[in-house]
PDB file of C-alpha atoms in Angstrom:
ATOM      1  CA  GLY A  29     157.076  77.520 100.121  1.00 64.00           C
ATOM      2  CA  ALA A  30     154.547  78.447 102.919  1.00 73.00           C
ATOM      3  CA  VAL A  31     151.070  78.152 102.538  1.00 85.00           C
ATOM      4  CA  VAL A  32     149.230  81.986 103.816  1.00 91.00           C
ATOM      5  CA  SER A  33     145.219  81.786 103.025  1.00 93.00           C
ATOM      6  CA  GLN A  34     143.093  85.336 103.380  1.00 95.00           C
ATOM      7  CA  HIS A  35     139.032  84.169 103.160  1.00 95.00           C
ATOM      8  CA  PRO A  36     137.465  86.042 101.380  1.00 96.00           C
ATOM      9  CA  SER A  37     138.956  86.349  98.067  1.00 94.00           C
ATOM     10  CA  TRP A  38     136.559  89.401  97.603  1.00 95.00           C
ATOM     11  CA  VAL A  39     133.531  90.287  99.963  1.00 97.00           C
ATOM     12  CA  ILE A  40     130.209  92.927  98.095  1.00 97.00           C
ATOM     13  CA  CYS A  41     129.091  95.168 101.438  1.00 96.00           C
ATOM     14  CA  LYS A  42     126.714  98.434 102.098  1.00 96.00           C
ATOM     15  CA  SER A  43     127.887 101.497 103.456  1.00 97.00           C
ATOM     16  CA  GLY A  44     128.230 101.684 107.668  1.00 97.00           C
ATOM     17  CA  THR A  45     128.413  97.443 107.612  1.00 97.00           C
ATOM     18  CA  SER A  46     131.313  96.060 109.213  1.00 97.00           C
ATOM     19  CA  VAL A  47     133.422  93.121 106.854  1.00 97.00           C
ATOM     20  CA  LYS A  48     136.070  90.666 108.844  1.00 97.00           C
ATOM     21  CA  ILE A  49     139.017  89.289 106.632  1.00 97.00           C
ATOM     22  CA  GLU A  50     140.494  86.309 108.655  1.00 96.00           C
ATOM     23  CA  CYS A  51     144.652  85.221 107.513  1.00 95.00           C
ATOM     24  CA  ARG A  52     145.932  82.077 108.312  1.00 94.00           C
ATOM     25  CA  SER A  53     149.298  80.377 108.127  1.00 91.00           C
ATOM     26  CA  LEU A  54     148.477  76.921 107.459  1.00 90.00           C
ATOM     27  CA  ASP A  55     151.984  74.859 107.545  1.00 85.00           C
ATOM     28  CA  PHE A  56     153.941  77.246 109.106  1.00 85.00           C
ATOM     29  CA  GLN A  57     153.328  79.444 113.008  1.00 86.00           C
ATOM     30  CA  ALA A  58     153.270  82.902 112.667  1.00 84.00           C
ATOM     31  CA  THR A  59     154.523  84.539 115.442  1.00 79.00           C
ATOM     32  CA  THR A  60     153.819  88.221 113.025  1.00 85.00           C
ATOM     33  CA  MET A  61     151.944  88.510 110.004  1.00 91.00           C
ATOM     34  CA  PHE A  62     151.567  92.804 108.569  1.00 93.00           C
ATOM     35  CA  TRP A  63     148.260  94.207 107.332  1.00 96.00           C
ATOM     36  CA  TYR A  64     148.259  96.034 103.392  1.00 95.00           C
ATOM     37  CA  ARG A  65     146.376  98.217 101.517  1.00 96.00           C
ATOM     38  CA  GLN A  66     146.215  98.800  98.142  1.00 92.00           C
ATOM     39  CA  PHE A  67     145.018 100.907  95.359  1.00 89.00           C
ATOM     40  CA  PRO A  68     144.176 100.546  91.854  1.00 84.00           C
ATOM     41  CA  LYS A  69     147.536 100.935  90.034  1.00 80.00           C
ATOM     42  CA  GLN A  70     148.943 101.972  92.768  1.00 84.00           C
ATOM     43  CA  SER A  71     152.110 100.509  95.584  1.00 85.00           C
ATOM     44  CA  LEU A  72     150.703  98.227  98.892  1.00 91.00           C
ATOM     45  CA  MET A  73     150.794  99.970 101.542  1.00 93.00           C
ATOM     46  CA  LEU A  74     151.261  99.230 105.074  1.00 92.00           C
ATOM     47  CA  MET A  75     148.711  99.704 107.306  1.00 95.00           C
ATOM     48  CA  ALA A  76     150.140  97.645 110.738  1.00 93.00           C
ATOM     49  CA  THR A  77     151.364  94.719 112.044  1.00 90.00           C
ATOM     50  CA  SER A  78     150.478  92.438 114.335  1.00 87.00           C
ATOM     51  CA  ASN A  79     151.334  90.063 116.940  1.00 81.00           C
ATOM     52  CA  GLU A  80     150.000  86.576 118.445  1.00 79.00           C
ATOM     53  CA  GLY A  81     149.317  87.980 122.109  1.00 78.00           C
ATOM     54  CA  SER A  82     149.551  91.372 121.474  1.00 80.00           C
ATOM     55  CA  LYS A  83     147.665  94.821 120.537  1.00 84.00           C
ATOM     56  CA  ALA A  84     148.534  95.337 116.447  1.00 90.00           C
ATOM     57  CA  THR A  85     150.959  97.933 116.100  1.00 90.00           C
ATOM     58  CA  TYR A  86     149.037 101.020 113.898  1.00 93.00           C
ATOM     59  CA  GLU A  87     151.192 102.818 111.514  1.00 91.00           C
ATOM     60  CA  GLN A  88     150.789 106.765 110.586  1.00 90.00           C
ATOM     61  CA  GLY A  89     147.712 107.754 109.122  1.00 92.00           C
ATOM     62  CA  VAL A  90     145.750 104.593 109.684  1.00 95.00           C
ATOM     63  CA  GLU A  91     143.003 104.343 112.107  1.00 94.00           C
ATOM     64  CA  LYS A  92     143.071 101.729 114.748  1.00 92.00           C
ATOM     65  CA  ASP A  93     139.356 101.770 115.737  1.00 94.00           C
ATOM     66  CA  LYS A  94     138.314 101.343 111.576  1.00 96.00           C
ATOM     67  CA  PHE A  95     140.604  98.917 111.372  1.00 97.00           C
ATOM     68  CA  LEU A  96     140.451  96.538 114.014  1.00 95.00           C
ATOM     69  CA  ILE A  97     143.302  93.977 113.739  1.00 93.00           C
ATOM     70  CA  ASN A  98     142.986  90.424 115.886  1.00 89.00           C
ATOM     71  CA  HIS A  99     145.852  87.999 116.363  1.00 87.00           C
ATOM     72  CA  ALA A 100     144.091  85.930 118.534  1.00 82.00           C
ATOM     73  CA  SER A 101     146.495  82.508 117.817  1.00 87.00           C
ATOM     74  CA  LEU A 102     149.674  82.130 116.064  1.00 86.00           C
ATOM     75  CA  THR A 103     147.989  80.843 112.253  1.00 90.00           C
ATOM     76  CA  LEU A 104     145.421  83.392 112.683  1.00 92.00           C
ATOM     77  CA  SER A 105     144.826  86.815 112.448  1.00 93.00           C
ATOM     78  CA  THR A 106     141.911  89.295 111.136  1.00 95.00           C
ATOM     79  CA  LEU A 107     141.011  92.409 109.796  1.00 97.00           C
ATOM     80  CA  THR A 108     137.925  94.294 110.776  1.00 97.00           C
ATOM     81  CA  VAL A 109     137.206  97.371 108.615  1.00 97.00           C
ATOM     82  CA  THR A 110     134.275  98.306 110.799  1.00 97.00           C
ATOM     83  CA  SER A 111     131.722 100.578 109.408  1.00 96.00           C
ATOM     84  CA  ALA A 112     132.655 101.142 106.512  1.00 96.00           C
ATOM     85  CA  HIS A 113     132.337 103.759 103.379  1.00 96.00           C
ATOM     86  CA  PRO A 114     133.037 103.525  99.874  1.00 96.00           C
ATOM     87  CA  GLU A 115     136.457 104.881 100.228  1.00 95.00           C
ATOM     88  CA  ASP A 116     137.908 102.162 101.828  1.00 96.00           C
ATOM     89  CA  SER A 117     136.680 100.429  99.188  1.00 96.00           C
ATOM     90  CA  SER A 118     140.431  99.015  97.775  1.00 95.00           C
ATOM     91  CA  PHE A 119     142.825  95.061  97.756  1.00 95.00           C
ATOM     92  CA  TYR A 120     143.679  94.172 101.342  1.00 96.00           C
ATOM     93  CA  ILE A 121     146.560  91.741 101.675  1.00 96.00           C
ATOM     94  CA  CYS A 122     148.411  90.054 104.593  1.00 96.00           C
ATOM     95  CA  SER A 123     151.854  88.460 105.106  1.00 93.00           C
ATOM     96  CA  ALA A 124     153.069  86.091 107.584  1.00 90.00           C
ATOM     97  CA  ARG A 125     156.547  85.587 108.413  1.00 79.00           C
ATOM     98  CA  THR A 126     158.784  83.635 110.725  1.00 69.00           C
ATOM     99  CA  ALA A 127     162.046  84.148 112.854  1.00 64.00           C
ATOM    100  CA  ALA A 128     163.871  82.504 110.898  1.00 64.00           C
ATOM    101  CA  ASN A 129     161.821  82.928 107.190  1.00 61.00           C
ATOM    102  CA  THR A 130     163.368  85.945 105.605  1.00 66.00           C
ATOM    103  CA  GLU A 131     160.821  85.231 103.016  1.00 74.00           C
ATOM    104  CA  ALA A 132     157.678  87.308 103.565  1.00 80.00           C
ATOM    105  CA  PHE A 133     154.699  84.846 102.411  1.00 87.00           C
ATOM    106  CA  PHE A 134     151.918  86.928 100.868  1.00 91.00           C
ATOM    107  CA  GLY A 135     147.373  85.399 101.310  1.00 93.00           C
ATOM    108  CA  GLN A 136     145.499  85.774  98.056  1.00 92.00           C
ATOM    109  CA  GLY A 137     144.328  89.276  99.458  1.00 94.00           C
ATOM    110  CA  THR A 138     140.479  90.434  99.693  1.00 96.00           C
ATOM    111  CA  ARG A 139     138.232  92.338  96.888  1.00 95.00           C
ATOM    112  CA  LEU A 140     136.468  95.084  99.159  1.00 97.00           C
ATOM    113  CA  THR A 141     133.469  97.396  97.426  1.00 96.00           C
ATOM    114  CA  VAL A 142     131.512  99.571  99.559  1.00 97.00           C
ATOM    115  CA  VAL A 143     127.966 100.591  97.755  1.00 96.00           C
TER     116      VAL A 143
ATOM    117  CA  GLY B   7     162.672 107.917 106.511  1.00 62.00           C
ATOM    118  CA  GLN B   8     161.522 105.830 103.779  1.00 76.00           C
ATOM    119  CA  ASN B   9     161.498 106.580 100.225  1.00 87.00           C
ATOM    120  CA  ILE B  10     161.776 103.555  97.174  1.00 93.00           C
ATOM    121  CA  ASP B  11     161.777 104.849  93.969  1.00 95.00           C
ATOM    122  CA  GLN B  12     161.179 102.929  90.788  1.00 96.00           C
ATOM    123  CA  PRO B  13     160.020 103.864  87.432  1.00 96.00           C
ATOM    124  CA  THR B  14     156.685 103.557  86.554  1.00 95.00           C
ATOM    125  CA  GLU B  15     156.435 101.591  83.427  1.00 96.00           C
ATOM    126  CA  MET B  16     159.286  99.314  81.525  1.00 97.00           C
ATOM    127  CA  THR B  17     158.413  97.821  78.366  1.00 97.00           C
ATOM    128  CA  ALA B  18     160.173  95.583  76.566  1.00 97.00           C
ATOM    129  CA  THR B  19     160.621  92.765  73.674  1.00 97.00           C
ATOM    130  CA  GLU B  20     159.710  88.704  74.094  1.00 97.00           C
ATOM    131  CA  GLY B  21     163.767  87.641  74.365  1.00 97.00           C
ATOM    132  CA  ALA B  22     165.571  90.124  75.885  1.00 97.00           C
ATOM    133  CA  ILE B  23     167.075  91.260  78.670  1.00 97.00           C
ATOM    134  CA  VAL B  24     165.109  94.002  80.957  1.00 98.00           C
ATOM    135  CA  GLN B  25     166.529  96.015  83.439  1.00 98.00           C
ATOM    136  CA  ILE B  26     164.508  97.236  86.592  1.00 98.00           C
ATOM    137  CA  ASN B  27     166.864  99.892  88.714  1.00 98.00           C
ATOM    138  CA  CYS B  28     165.176 100.662  92.585  1.00 98.00           C
ATOM    139  CA  THR B  29     166.884 103.727  95.038  1.00 97.00           C
ATOM    140  CA  TYR B  30     166.103 103.369  98.646  1.00 95.00           C
ATOM    141  CA  GLN B  31     166.615 105.265 101.711  1.00 92.00           C
ATOM    142  CA  THR B  32     165.470 103.573 104.893  1.00 85.00           C
ATOM    143  CA  SER B  33     166.682 104.130 108.179  1.00 85.00           C
ATOM    144  CA  GLY B  34     167.459 100.445 110.266  1.00 85.00           C
ATOM    145  CA  PHE B  35     167.673  98.896 106.754  1.00 89.00           C
ATOM    146  CA  ASN B  36     167.985  95.067 106.791  1.00 88.00           C
ATOM    147  CA  GLY B  37     167.550  93.683 103.291  1.00 92.00           C
ATOM    148  CA  LEU B  38     166.035  94.244  99.764  1.00 94.00           C
ATOM    149  CA  PHE B  39     163.053  92.398  98.464  1.00 94.00           C
ATOM    150  CA  TRP B  40     161.234  91.798  95.361  1.00 95.00           C
ATOM    151  CA  TYR B  41     158.473  90.883  94.428  1.00 94.00           C
ATOM    152  CA  GLN B  42     156.172  90.726  91.242  1.00 95.00           C
ATOM    153  CA  GLN B  43     152.187  90.976  91.736  1.00 93.00           C
ATOM    154  CA  HIS B  44     150.288  90.292  88.279  1.00 92.00           C
ATOM    155  CA  ALA B  45     147.352  92.600  87.944  1.00 87.00           C
ATOM    156  CA  GLY B  46     143.973  90.865  91.063  1.00 83.00           C
ATOM    157  CA  GLU B  47     146.452  89.253  93.067  1.00 88.00           C
ATOM    158  CA  ALA B  48     148.571  88.754  95.389  1.00 86.00           C
ATOM    159  CA  PRO B  49     152.804  90.105  94.946  1.00 90.00           C
ATOM    160  CA  THR B  50     155.267  86.857  94.721  1.00 90.00           C
ATOM    161  CA  PHE B  51     158.329  86.452  96.291  1.00 88.00           C
ATOM    162  CA  LEU B  52     161.032  86.437  93.957  1.00 93.00           C
ATOM    163  CA  SER B  53     164.266  87.795  95.435  1.00 92.00           C
ATOM    164  CA  TYR B  54     166.128  88.801  98.772  1.00 91.00           C
ATOM    165  CA  ASN B  55     168.923  90.384  98.576  1.00 94.00           C
ATOM    166  CA  VAL B  56     170.747  91.333 102.049  1.00 92.00           C
ATOM    167  CA  LEU B  57     174.646  91.181 101.655  1.00 94.00           C
ATOM    168  CA  ASP B  58     176.024  93.438  98.312  1.00 96.00           C
ATOM    169  CA  GLY B  59     176.615  91.843  95.027  1.00 96.00           C
ATOM    170  CA  LEU B  60     174.795  89.443  92.528  1.00 96.00           C
ATOM    171  CA  GLU B  61     172.520  86.639  92.911  1.00 93.00           C
ATOM    172  CA  GLU B  62     170.833  84.954  90.456  1.00 93.00           C
ATOM    173  CA  LYS B  63     168.122  82.548  90.341  1.00 89.00           C
ATOM    174  CA  GLY B  64     166.976  81.359  86.488  1.00 93.00           C
ATOM    175  CA  ARG B  65     166.168  84.074  84.864  1.00 96.00           C
ATOM    176  CA  PHE B  66     165.878  86.865  88.061  1.00 96.00           C
ATOM    177  CA  SER B  67     168.910  88.126  89.009  1.00 97.00           C
ATOM    178  CA  SER B  68     169.123  90.901  91.759  1.00 97.00           C
ATOM    179  CA  PHE B  69     172.361  93.003  92.878  1.00 98.00           C
ATOM    180  CA  LEU B  70     172.389  94.807  96.282  1.00 97.00           C
ATOM    181  CA  SER B  71     174.632  97.778  97.248  1.00 97.00           C
ATOM    182  CA  ARG B  72     174.078  98.849 100.670  1.00 95.00           C
ATOM    183  CA  SER B  73     176.885 101.581  99.469  1.00 95.00           C
ATOM    184  CA  LYS B  74     174.232 103.596  96.939  1.00 95.00           C
ATOM    185  CA  GLY B  75     171.368 102.484  98.205  1.00 96.00           C
ATOM    186  CA  TYR B  76     170.770 100.759  95.609  1.00 97.00           C
ATOM    187  CA  SER B  77     168.911  97.428  93.183  1.00 98.00           C
ATOM    188  CA  TYR B  78     168.075  96.430  90.222  1.00 98.00           C
ATOM    189  CA  LEU B  79     166.340  93.446  89.299  1.00 98.00           C
ATOM    190  CA  LEU B  80     167.879  91.631  85.878  1.00 98.00           C
ATOM    191  CA  LEU B  81     165.262  90.124  83.789  1.00 98.00           C
ATOM    192  CA  LYS B  82     166.680  87.954  81.327  1.00 97.00           C
ATOM    193  CA  GLU B  83     165.105  85.710  77.688  1.00 97.00           C
ATOM    194  CA  LEU B  84     161.486  87.324  78.412  1.00 98.00           C
ATOM    195  CA  GLN B  85     158.225  85.383  78.147  1.00 97.00           C
ATOM    196  CA  MET B  86     154.916  87.652  77.523  1.00 97.00           C
ATOM    197  CA  LYS B  87     154.226  86.133  81.553  1.00 96.00           C
ATOM    198  CA  ASP B  88     156.361  87.927  82.671  1.00 97.00           C
ATOM    199  CA  SER B  89     154.539  90.810  82.058  1.00 97.00           C
ATOM    200  CA  ALA B  90     153.133  91.815  85.637  1.00 97.00           C
ATOM    201  CA  SER B  91     154.462  94.577  88.367  1.00 96.00           C
ATOM    202  CA  TYR B  92     157.846  94.408  89.852  1.00 97.00           C
ATOM    203  CA  LEU B  93     157.570  95.430  93.547  1.00 95.00           C
ATOM    204  CA  CYS B  94     161.231  96.517  95.331  1.00 96.00           C
ATOM    205  CA  ALA B  95     161.041  96.501  98.747  1.00 94.00           C
ATOM    206  CA  SER B  96     163.107  96.924 102.095  1.00 93.00           C
ATOM    207  CA  GLU B  97     163.020  95.745 104.785  1.00 89.00           C
ATOM    208  CA  ALA B  98     163.296  98.578 108.103  1.00 85.00           C
ATOM    209  CA  PHE B  99     163.504  97.489 111.345  1.00 82.00           C
ATOM    210  CA  SER B 100     161.100  99.489 112.877  1.00 76.00           C
ATOM    211  CA  GLY B 101     158.795  99.826 115.814  1.00 73.00           C
ATOM    212  CA  GLY B 102     160.119  96.633 118.148  1.00 74.00           C
ATOM    213  CA  TYR B 103     159.200  95.079 114.089  1.00 74.00           C
ATOM    214  CA  ASN B 104     161.132  93.593 110.421  1.00 77.00           C
ATOM    215  CA  LYS B 105     159.013  95.531 108.146  1.00 84.00           C
ATOM    216  CA  LEU B 106     158.704  95.119 104.586  1.00 86.00           C
ATOM    217  CA  ILE B 107     158.196  98.890 102.941  1.00 88.00           C
ATOM    218  CA  PHE B 108     156.637  98.831  99.067  1.00 91.00           C
ATOM    219  CA  GLY B 109     158.730 101.109  95.801  1.00 92.00           C
ATOM    220  CA  ALA B 110     155.093 102.354  93.780  1.00 91.00           C
ATOM    221  CA  GLY B 111     156.420  99.014  91.535  1.00 94.00           C
ATOM    222  CA  THR B 112     156.876  99.513  88.129  1.00 96.00           C
ATOM    223  CA  ARG B 113     154.215  97.871  85.183  1.00 96.00           C
ATOM    224  CA  LEU B 114     156.816  96.159  82.665  1.00 97.00           C
ATOM    225  CA  ALA B 115     154.746  94.829  79.369  1.00 97.00           C
ATOM    226  CA  VAL B 116     156.586  92.354  77.206  1.00 97.00           C
ATOM    227  CA  HIS B 117     155.723  92.737  73.451  1.00 96.00           C
ATOM    228  CA  PRO B 118     156.109  90.576  70.869  1.00 95.00           C
TER     229      PRO B 118
END
C-alpha cells in the first residue's frame, strides 16, 4: 500500500512554544489530507481537512489560529501547534488519500508532550 | 449528525472467533471502514464495505447492512497478536469532502 510519512514521531516542548508536524505522501499525490488528534484510550477526532493550495476546513470546536495547517504541495501537509499548552499534549495523526483510493493511509503519528 | 457506537472492551480466547459490532448514524454515508490500532501506533487498514454483505479477507471478515446502519468485524483463529483496538469508521460526504468519522474503538484482549 501507499506510504505516508509523519515527522517527528515524538516531541517534547515547553509551554508557550510552537511545534510543527509534517505529513508526507511518499509514493502518491495526496489531494486531501486529514489531521486527527487522539487522547489516551479515546478515538481519533478529526481536527481538519486540508486540500493542496487552499485553506483547511476545520471541524467545529477546533481553533484554526492555534492549529495552523498548510498544504503546500500534493505530497506535503504541515500542522503547527502554536503557543502550545499542556492540554495540547496528545497523539496527532495525519492521513492521506487520493480520489482514486478508497483506503485512507495513515502516518505513524506524533506524540506531543508539552511541559 | 454523526454517531458511531461499538463496545468498549471484549475478551476472547486464542484460536476462537470474535465478532465486534458497530452501529452508525451518518449523514451522507459512503462506506464503512475497520481499522486495527495497537497502543501508541497509527491505525492500519483492515477492511472497507460500501455495499451490503460480507467481505472476507483471510482471517478477517466484515459485514455491512446499510438499511440497518450496522456493521461487524469477524476475527477467526484468534492469535495473541490480535490484541488491539479495533476502530469502526464511517465515511461521510460533508463540507465538500469525504471524511472518516471514527468510533471510540473496541479494545480486544486475546488470552491463552
